[in-house]
Amino acid sequence: MGNGIDDGDRAVWDAFFAMQMDFWRHLSRILQTETGLSEPDYAILLALRDAPGGRLRAYQLSEVTDFEKSRLHHHLRRMSVRGLLTRESEADDPRAAVAAITPEGTAAITAAVPKREEHIRRWLLDALDDGQKAALTDISEAVLRGLKDKTASAE
Amino acid sequence: MGNGIDDGDRAVWDAFFAMQMDFWRHLSRILQTETGLSEPDYAILLALRDAPGGRLRAYQLSEVTDFEKSRLHHHLRRMSVRGLLTRESEADDPRAAVAAITPEGTAAITAAVPKREEHIRRWLLDALDDGQKAALTDISEAVLRGLKDKTASAE
DNA sequence: GCCCCCGGGTTGACGTATCAACTCGGAGGT
DNA sequence: ACCTCCGAGTTGATACGTCAACCCGGGGGC
C-alpha cells in the first residue's frame, strides 16, 4: 500500500478518465440542445413513460432512476414548473407524493428517445467493434460488481 | 437511420451507463470525505503542483484541466477563499490572471494523491485483469477518437 | 394504549456547471 | 495614428447535486 500506480495502469486511467469527461460532456450537451432536456429530465421522463398510467410515487421513481430523494424532489419541482409533469397526492395515503407525466412531458420524451438512441449509436457503439462492445460490457459489470461488494464487505 | 438499438447494443449501453454513474459517484464521494477536496479541486491542485513555481496563468490552467474559462474562474475564486491558492496578476501584463498554489494547497494535494491512487486501484484497476485493462484503454481511445473527429468532420 | 422508531418526503444552504453578455488591452492592417 | 478585431478574463443568472436537518404519520414492542 502507499506505492503508486505503474505506467501501464496510469495509461489505462488516463485514457478512461479523458474519455469519460469528453463523452459525457458531449452527450449531455447535444441532448440539451436537440431536445431541450437535461440528463436527469430524460431519466425521469423515461421512467414515467414506462410506468402504468404515467404515474409513480417518489420513492419508486427514486429506485428506478437511482436519484437520492432530495435530488429527486428538487428536480421534480423544477420539472413541474416547466409543465413536464404534475405532482399529486393520493387520497388514501396522505404521505404519498406522486409524479404524473403530462402530455407535454410525453411529447418531449417521445421526440427525445430516437435522438438519444442515435447519439448513443453514433458516439459510442459505432466507435467500437463487436469484441470491444463485449469487452466493455464485461468491464462495466466487473467494476459494478466491485462497487456493490463494498457495502457487503466489512467496513 | 431512425431505427432503434438492438438488444445486444442496449446491454452494452445499460452496463456502461450504470457503471459510470456508480463509479463516479463513489470516487468523488470518497475523495471528498477522505481529503476534503472535490474532483475539480483535485484537478486544479494537481496541475498547479506540476507547474514551475506552482503558478499558471488562467488560460494555461484551462488547457491542462479542460475547464471552460468561466467554470475555471468561478472555481479559482472559491478555492482562493479556502486558502488553497492565491490569485495574482503579472506586473508586465495587466491582463494576466495567475493562480499560485499556497502551502495549504500543496499540503492538501500531497496528502490527497496517494489516497486518490488507492481509490483508482481499488475500485477500477483491481476489478480488471490485464486483458480487460488493455481493452479499456483501446475502447477509451476509440471513443475519444470518434469525439475528436466530430469537429474535423463536416457538420 | 402508549411510546418510540422508521421511512417517505420536504426544505434550505451551499458547492458546482453552463451559458450569455460584457470589459479591456493589445496586435495588425491600412 | 486610428480602428478594428480578438482573446483573456469577469460577471450574473440559472440549473444541477449533495448534505444535514427536519416533519409527520404509521407500526411494533411492551
Coordinates of C-alpha atoms (C1' of nucleotides) in Angstrom, one line a residue:
Chain A
M1 CA 0.0 0.0 0.0
G2 CA 1.1 3.6 -0.4
N3 CA 3.1 2.9 -3.5
G4 CA 1.9 4.5 -6.7
I5 CA 0.4 3.2 -9.9
D6 CA 2.6 1.9 -12.6
D7 CA 2.9 3.4 -16.0
G8 CA 0.7 0.8 -17.7
D9 CA -2.1 1.2 -15.2
R10 CA -1.7 5.0 -15.4
A11 CA -2.3 4.8 -19.2
V12 CA -5.5 2.9 -18.6
W13 CA -6.7 5.5 -16.1
D14 CA -5.7 8.5 -18.2
A15 CA -7.5 7.2 -21.3
F16 CA -10.6 6.2 -19.3
F17 CA -10.7 9.5 -17.5
A18 CA -10.3 11.6 -20.6
M19 CA -12.9 9.5 -22.4
Q20 CA -15.5 9.9 -19.6
M21 CA -15.1 13.6 -19.5
D22 CA -15.4 14.2 -23.2
F23 CA -18.1 11.6 -23.8
W24 CA -20.5 12.8 -21.1
R25 CA -19.9 16.5 -21.8
H26 CA -20.8 15.9 -25.4
L27 CA -23.7 13.6 -24.8
S28 CA -25.5 15.8 -22.3
R29 CA -24.7 18.9 -24.4
I30 CA -26.3 17.5 -27.6
L31 CA -29.3 16.1 -25.7
Q32 CA -29.9 19.5 -24.2
T33 CA -29.6 21.4 -27.5
E34 CA -31.5 18.9 -29.6
T35 CA -34.3 18.1 -27.2
G36 CA -34.4 20.7 -24.5
L37 CA -34.0 18.0 -21.9
S38 CA -31.1 17.5 -19.4
E39 CA -29.9 14.0 -18.5
P40 CA -32.0 13.9 -15.3
D41 CA -35.0 15.2 -17.2
Y42 CA -34.6 12.3 -19.7
A43 CA -34.1 9.7 -17.0
I44 CA -37.2 10.8 -15.1
L45 CA -39.5 11.1 -18.1
L46 CA -38.4 7.7 -19.4
A47 CA -39.3 6.1 -16.1
L48 CA -42.7 7.8 -16.0
R49 CA -43.4 6.9 -19.6
D50 CA -42.9 3.3 -18.8
A51 CA -44.9 3.3 -15.6
P52 CA -48.6 2.3 -15.6
G53 CA -50.7 5.4 -16.1
G54 CA -47.5 7.5 -16.4
R55 CA -47.5 7.8 -12.6
L56 CA -45.0 6.8 -9.9
R57 CA -44.6 7.5 -6.3
A58 CA -41.5 9.4 -5.4
Y59 CA -39.7 6.5 -3.7
Q60 CA -40.4 4.3 -6.7
L61 CA -39.0 6.9 -9.1
S62 CA -36.0 7.1 -6.8
E63 CA -35.4 3.4 -7.1
V64 CA -35.7 3.4 -10.9
T65 CA -33.5 6.4 -11.5
D66 CA -31.2 5.9 -8.6
F67 CA -31.6 9.6 -7.6
E68 CA -31.3 10.5 -3.9
K69 CA -34.7 11.5 -2.5
S70 CA -33.6 15.1 -2.1
R71 CA -32.2 15.4 -5.6
L72 CA -35.3 13.9 -7.0
H73 CA -37.6 16.2 -5.0
H74 CA -35.7 19.3 -6.3
H75 CA -35.7 18.0 -9.8
L76 CA -39.4 17.1 -9.8
R77 CA -40.2 20.6 -8.6
R78 CA -38.2 22.2 -11.5
M79 CA -39.8 19.9 -14.0
S80 CA -43.3 20.6 -12.7
V81 CA -42.7 24.3 -13.2
R82 CA -41.9 23.6 -16.8
G83 CA -45.0 21.6 -17.3
L84 CA -43.4 18.2 -18.0
L85 CA -45.1 16.6 -15.1
T86 CA -47.5 17.3 -12.2
R87 CA -47.2 16.5 -8.5
E88 CA -50.2 14.9 -6.9
S89 CA -51.0 13.2 -3.6
E90 CA -53.1 10.0 -3.1
A91 CA -56.4 10.5 -1.3
D92 CA -55.9 7.3 0.7
D93 CA -52.4 7.9 1.8
P94 CA -51.6 11.4 2.7
R95 CA -47.8 10.7 2.7
A96 CA -47.7 9.6 -0.9
A97 CA -46.0 12.1 -3.4
V98 CA -46.9 11.0 -6.9
A99 CA -45.4 12.4 -10.1
A100 CA -47.5 12.1 -13.2
I101 CA -46.3 12.8 -16.7
T102 CA -48.2 15.4 -18.7
P103 CA -49.0 15.5 -22.4
E104 CA -46.1 17.9 -22.9
G105 CA -43.8 15.5 -21.0
T106 CA -45.0 12.6 -23.1
A107 CA -44.3 14.7 -26.3
A108 CA -40.9 15.6 -25.1
I109 CA -39.8 12.1 -24.2
T110 CA -41.3 10.7 -27.4
A111 CA -39.3 13.2 -29.5
A112 CA -36.2 12.7 -27.5
V113 CA -35.8 8.9 -27.4
P114 CA -34.9 8.4 -31.1
K115 CA -32.4 11.2 -30.9
R116 CA -30.9 9.9 -27.8
E117 CA -30.5 6.5 -29.4
E118 CA -28.8 8.0 -32.3
H119 CA -26.4 9.8 -30.1
I120 CA -25.5 6.6 -28.3
R121 CA -25.1 4.7 -31.5
R122 CA -23.0 7.4 -33.2
W123 CA -20.7 8.4 -30.3
L124 CA -20.3 5.1 -28.5
L125 CA -21.4 2.0 -30.3
D126 CA -20.3 2.9 -33.8
A127 CA -16.8 3.6 -32.5
L128 CA -16.5 0.0 -31.2
D129 CA -16.3 -3.4 -32.9
D130 CA -18.1 -6.4 -31.6
G131 CA -15.2 -7.5 -29.5
Q132 CA -14.9 -4.1 -27.9
K133 CA -18.6 -4.0 -27.2
A134 CA -18.5 -7.3 -25.4
A135 CA -15.4 -6.3 -23.5
L136 CA -17.0 -3.0 -22.4
T137 CA -20.0 -4.9 -21.1
D138 CA -17.7 -7.3 -19.2
I139 CA -15.6 -4.4 -17.8
S140 CA -18.6 -2.4 -16.7
E141 CA -20.1 -5.4 -14.9
A142 CA -16.8 -6.2 -13.3
V143 CA -16.4 -2.7 -12.0
L144 CA -20.0 -2.6 -10.9
R145 CA -19.6 -5.9 -9.0
G146 CA -16.6 -4.4 -7.2
L147 CA -18.7 -1.4 -6.2
K148 CA -21.6 -3.5 -5.0
D149 CA -19.3 -5.6 -2.8
K150 CA -18.2 -2.5 -0.9
T151 CA -21.4 -2.4 1.1
A152 CA -21.5 -6.2 1.6
S153 CA -17.8 -6.4 2.7
A154 CA -16.7 -5.5 6.2
E155 CA -16.0 -1.8 6.8
Chain B
M1 CA -31.3 5.7 -39.6
G2 CA -34.0 6.3 -37.0
N3 CA -34.4 2.7 -36.1
G4 CA -33.7 1.7 -32.5
I5 CA -30.8 0.0 -30.8
D6 CA -30.8 -3.8 -30.8
D7 CA -30.8 -5.8 -27.6
G8 CA -27.1 -6.6 -27.6
D9 CA -26.2 -3.0 -28.0
R10 CA -28.7 -2.0 -25.4
A11 CA -27.0 -4.3 -22.9
V12 CA -23.7 -2.6 -23.6
W13 CA -25.2 0.8 -23.0
D14 CA -27.0 -0.2 -19.9
A15 CA -24.0 -1.7 -18.3
F16 CA -21.8 1.2 -19.3
F17 CA -24.3 3.7 -18.1
A18 CA -24.8 2.1 -14.7
M19 CA -21.1 1.6 -14.2
Q20 CA -20.4 5.3 -14.9
M21 CA -22.9 6.6 -12.6
D22 CA -21.9 4.4 -9.6
F23 CA -18.2 4.7 -10.2
W24 CA -18.0 8.4 -10.4
R25 CA -20.5 8.9 -7.6
H26 CA -18.4 6.7 -5.4
L27 CA -15.0 8.1 -6.4
S28 CA -15.9 11.7 -5.9
R29 CA -17.6 10.9 -2.6
I30 CA -14.7 9.2 -1.1
L31 CA -12.3 11.8 -2.4
Q32 CA -14.3 14.5 -0.7
T33 CA -14.7 12.7 2.6
E34 CA -11.1 11.5 2.9
T35 CA -9.3 14.6 1.6
G36 CA -11.8 17.4 1.7
L37 CA -11.2 18.0 -2.0
S38 CA -13.7 17.8 -4.8
E39 CA -12.9 16.5 -8.2
P40 CA -12.2 19.9 -9.7
D41 CA -10.2 20.9 -6.6
Y42 CA -8.0 17.9 -7.2
A43 CA -7.5 18.5 -10.9
I44 CA -6.6 22.1 -10.4
L45 CA -4.2 21.5 -7.5
L46 CA -2.5 18.7 -9.4
A47 CA -1.9 21.0 -12.4
L48 CA -0.5 23.7 -10.2
R49 CA 1.7 21.3 -8.3
D50 CA 3.3 20.2 -11.5
A51 CA 3.7 23.7 -12.9
P52 CA 7.0 25.6 -12.5
G53 CA 6.8 27.7 -9.3
G54 CA 3.3 26.3 -8.7
R55 CA 2.0 29.1 -10.8
L56 CA -0.1 29.1 -14.0
R57 CA -2.0 31.6 -16.0
A58 CA -5.7 31.0 -16.2
Y59 CA -5.7 30.1 -19.9
Q60 CA -2.9 27.6 -19.3
L61 CA -4.8 26.0 -16.4
S62 CA -7.8 25.9 -18.6
E63 CA -5.9 23.9 -21.2
V64 CA -4.4 21.5 -18.8
T65 CA -7.6 20.8 -16.9
D66 CA -10.0 21.2 -19.8
F67 CA -12.3 23.5 -17.8
E68 CA -14.2 26.3 -19.6
K69 CA -12.8 29.7 -18.7
S70 CA -15.9 30.6 -16.8
R71 CA -16.0 27.4 -14.8
L72 CA -12.4 27.8 -14.0
H73 CA -12.8 31.4 -12.9
H74 CA -15.6 30.5 -10.5
H75 CA -13.7 27.6 -9.1
L76 CA -10.5 29.5 -8.6
R77 CA -12.4 32.1 -6.7
R78 CA -13.9 29.5 -4.3
M79 CA -10.5 27.9 -3.9
S80 CA -8.8 31.1 -3.1
V81 CA -11.4 31.8 -0.4
R82 CA -10.5 28.5 1.1
G83 CA -6.8 29.3 1.0
L84 CA -5.7 26.6 -1.4
L85 CA -4.3 29.1 -3.9
T86 CA -3.9 32.8 -4.4
R87 CA -4.8 34.9 -7.4
E88 CA -2.2 37.3 -8.7
S89 CA -1.5 39.5 -11.7
E90 CA 1.7 39.9 -13.6
A91 CA 3.3 43.4 -13.4
D92 CA 4.2 43.4 -17.1
D93 CA 0.9 42.2 -18.4
P94 CA -2.1 43.6 -16.7
R95 CA -4.4 41.1 -18.4
A96 CA -2.7 38.0 -16.9
A97 CA -4.6 36.2 -14.2
V98 CA -2.2 33.9 -12.4
A99 CA -3.1 31.2 -9.9
A100 CA -0.4 30.2 -7.4
I101 CA -0.7 27.2 -5.1
T102 CA -0.3 28.0 -1.4
P103 CA 1.4 25.9 1.3
E104 CA -2.0 24.7 2.4
G105 CA -2.8 23.8 -1.2
T106 CA 0.5 21.9 -1.5
A107 CA -0.2 20.1 1.7
A108 CA -3.7 19.2 0.6
I109 CA -2.7 17.8 -2.8
T110 CA 0.3 15.9 -1.3
A111 CA -1.9 14.2 1.2
A112 CA -4.6 13.5 -1.4
V113 CA -2.6 11.9 -4.2
P114 CA -1.8 8.6 -2.6
K115 CA -5.4 8.2 -1.4
R116 CA -6.6 9.0 -4.9
E117 CA -4.3 6.4 -6.4
E118 CA -5.5 3.9 -3.9
H119 CA -9.1 4.6 -4.9
I120 CA -8.3 4.2 -8.6
R121 CA -6.5 1.0 -7.9
R122 CA -9.1 -0.5 -5.6
W123 CA -12.3 0.5 -7.5
L124 CA -11.1 0.3 -11.1
L125 CA -7.8 -1.4 -11.7
D126 CA -8.2 -4.3 -9.2
A127 CA -11.5 -5.2 -10.7
L128 CA -10.0 -5.9 -14.1
D129 CA -7.5 -8.4 -15.4
D130 CA -4.7 -7.4 -17.8
G131 CA -6.8 -8.2 -20.9
Q132 CA -9.6 -6.0 -19.6
K133 CA -7.3 -3.2 -18.8
A134 CA -5.8 -3.3 -22.3
A135 CA -9.3 -3.4 -23.8
L136 CA -10.5 -0.5 -21.7
T137 CA -7.6 1.6 -23.0
D138 CA -8.4 0.7 -26.5
I139 CA -12.1 1.4 -26.1
S140 CA -11.4 4.7 -24.4
E141 CA -9.1 5.8 -27.2
A142 CA -11.5 4.6 -29.9
V143 CA -14.4 6.6 -28.4
L144 CA -12.2 9.6 -27.9
R145 CA -11.1 9.4 -31.5
G146 CA -14.7 9.4 -32.6
L147 CA -15.3 12.5 -30.5
K148 CA -12.3 14.4 -31.8
D149 CA -13.4 13.7 -35.4
K150 CA -16.6 15.5 -34.8
T151 CA -15.0 18.9 -35.1
A152 CA -12.9 17.8 -38.0
S153 CA -15.7 16.2 -40.0
A154 CA -18.3 18.1 -42.0
E155 CA -21.2 19.5 -40.0
Chain C
dG1 C1' -53.0 2.1 24.6
dC2 C1' -48.5 4.4 24.7
dC3 C1' -44.2 5.4 23.0
dC4 C1' -40.5 5.1 20.1
dC5 C1' -38.7 4.4 15.9
dC6 C1' -38.5 4.5 11.0
dG7 C1' -39.1 5.6 6.3
dG8 C1' -41.1 8.8 2.9
dG9 C1' -40.9 13.4 2.0
dT10 C1' -39.6 18.4 2.4
dT11 C1' -36.6 22.2 3.0
dG12 C1' -32.5 25.3 3.0
dA13 C1' -27.8 26.0 2.4
dC14 C1' -24.0 25.5 -0.2
dG15 C1' -20.9 23.9 -4.0
dT16 C1' -20.6 23.1 -8.8
dA17 C1' -21.5 23.6 -14.2
dT18 C1' -23.0 26.2 -18.2
dC19 C1' -24.4 30.0 -20.9
dA20 C1' -24.5 34.6 -22.5
dA21 C1' -23.0 39.1 -22.1
dC22 C1' -19.7 42.1 -21.1
dT23 C1' -14.8 44.6 -20.3
dC24 C1' -10.4 45.5 -21.6
dG25 C1' -6.0 45.8 -23.5
dG26 C1' -3.2 44.6 -27.3
dA27 C1' -1.8 43.4 -32.2
dG28 C1' -2.4 44.2 -37.1
dG29 C1' -3.9 46.3 -41.1
dT30 C1' -4.4 50.4 -43.6
Chain D
dA1 C1' -2.0 57.1 -35.7
dC2 C1' -6.5 55.2 -35.9
dC3 C1' -9.7 51.5 -36.0
dT4 C1' -11.0 47.0 -35.6
dC5 C1' -10.9 42.7 -34.1
dC6 C1' -9.7 39.2 -30.9
dG7 C1' -8.7 36.6 -27.0
dA8 C1' -8.2 36.6 -21.8
dG9 C1' -10.8 37.3 -18.1
dT10 C1' -15.0 38.6 -15.4
dT11 C1' -19.7 38.6 -14.1
dG12 C1' -24.6 37.2 -13.2
dA13 C1' -28.3 34.1 -14.0
dT14 C1' -29.8 29.7 -13.8
dA15 C1' -29.7 24.7 -13.4
dC16 C1' -28.0 20.7 -11.0
dG17 C1' -26.2 17.8 -6.9
dT18 C1' -25.3 16.9 -2.0
dC19 C1' -25.7 17.2 2.7
dA20 C1' -27.9 17.9 7.1
dA21 C1' -31.8 18.8 9.4
dC22 C1' -36.3 18.4 9.9
dC23 C1' -41.7 17.0 9.6
dC24 C1' -45.0 13.5 10.0
dG25 C1' -47.7 9.6 10.1
dG26 C1' -47.8 4.8 10.8
dG27 C1' -46.4 0.2 13.2
dG28 C1' -44.5 -2.7 16.7
dG29 C1' -42.9 -3.8 21.2
dC30 C1' -44.3 -3.7 25.6

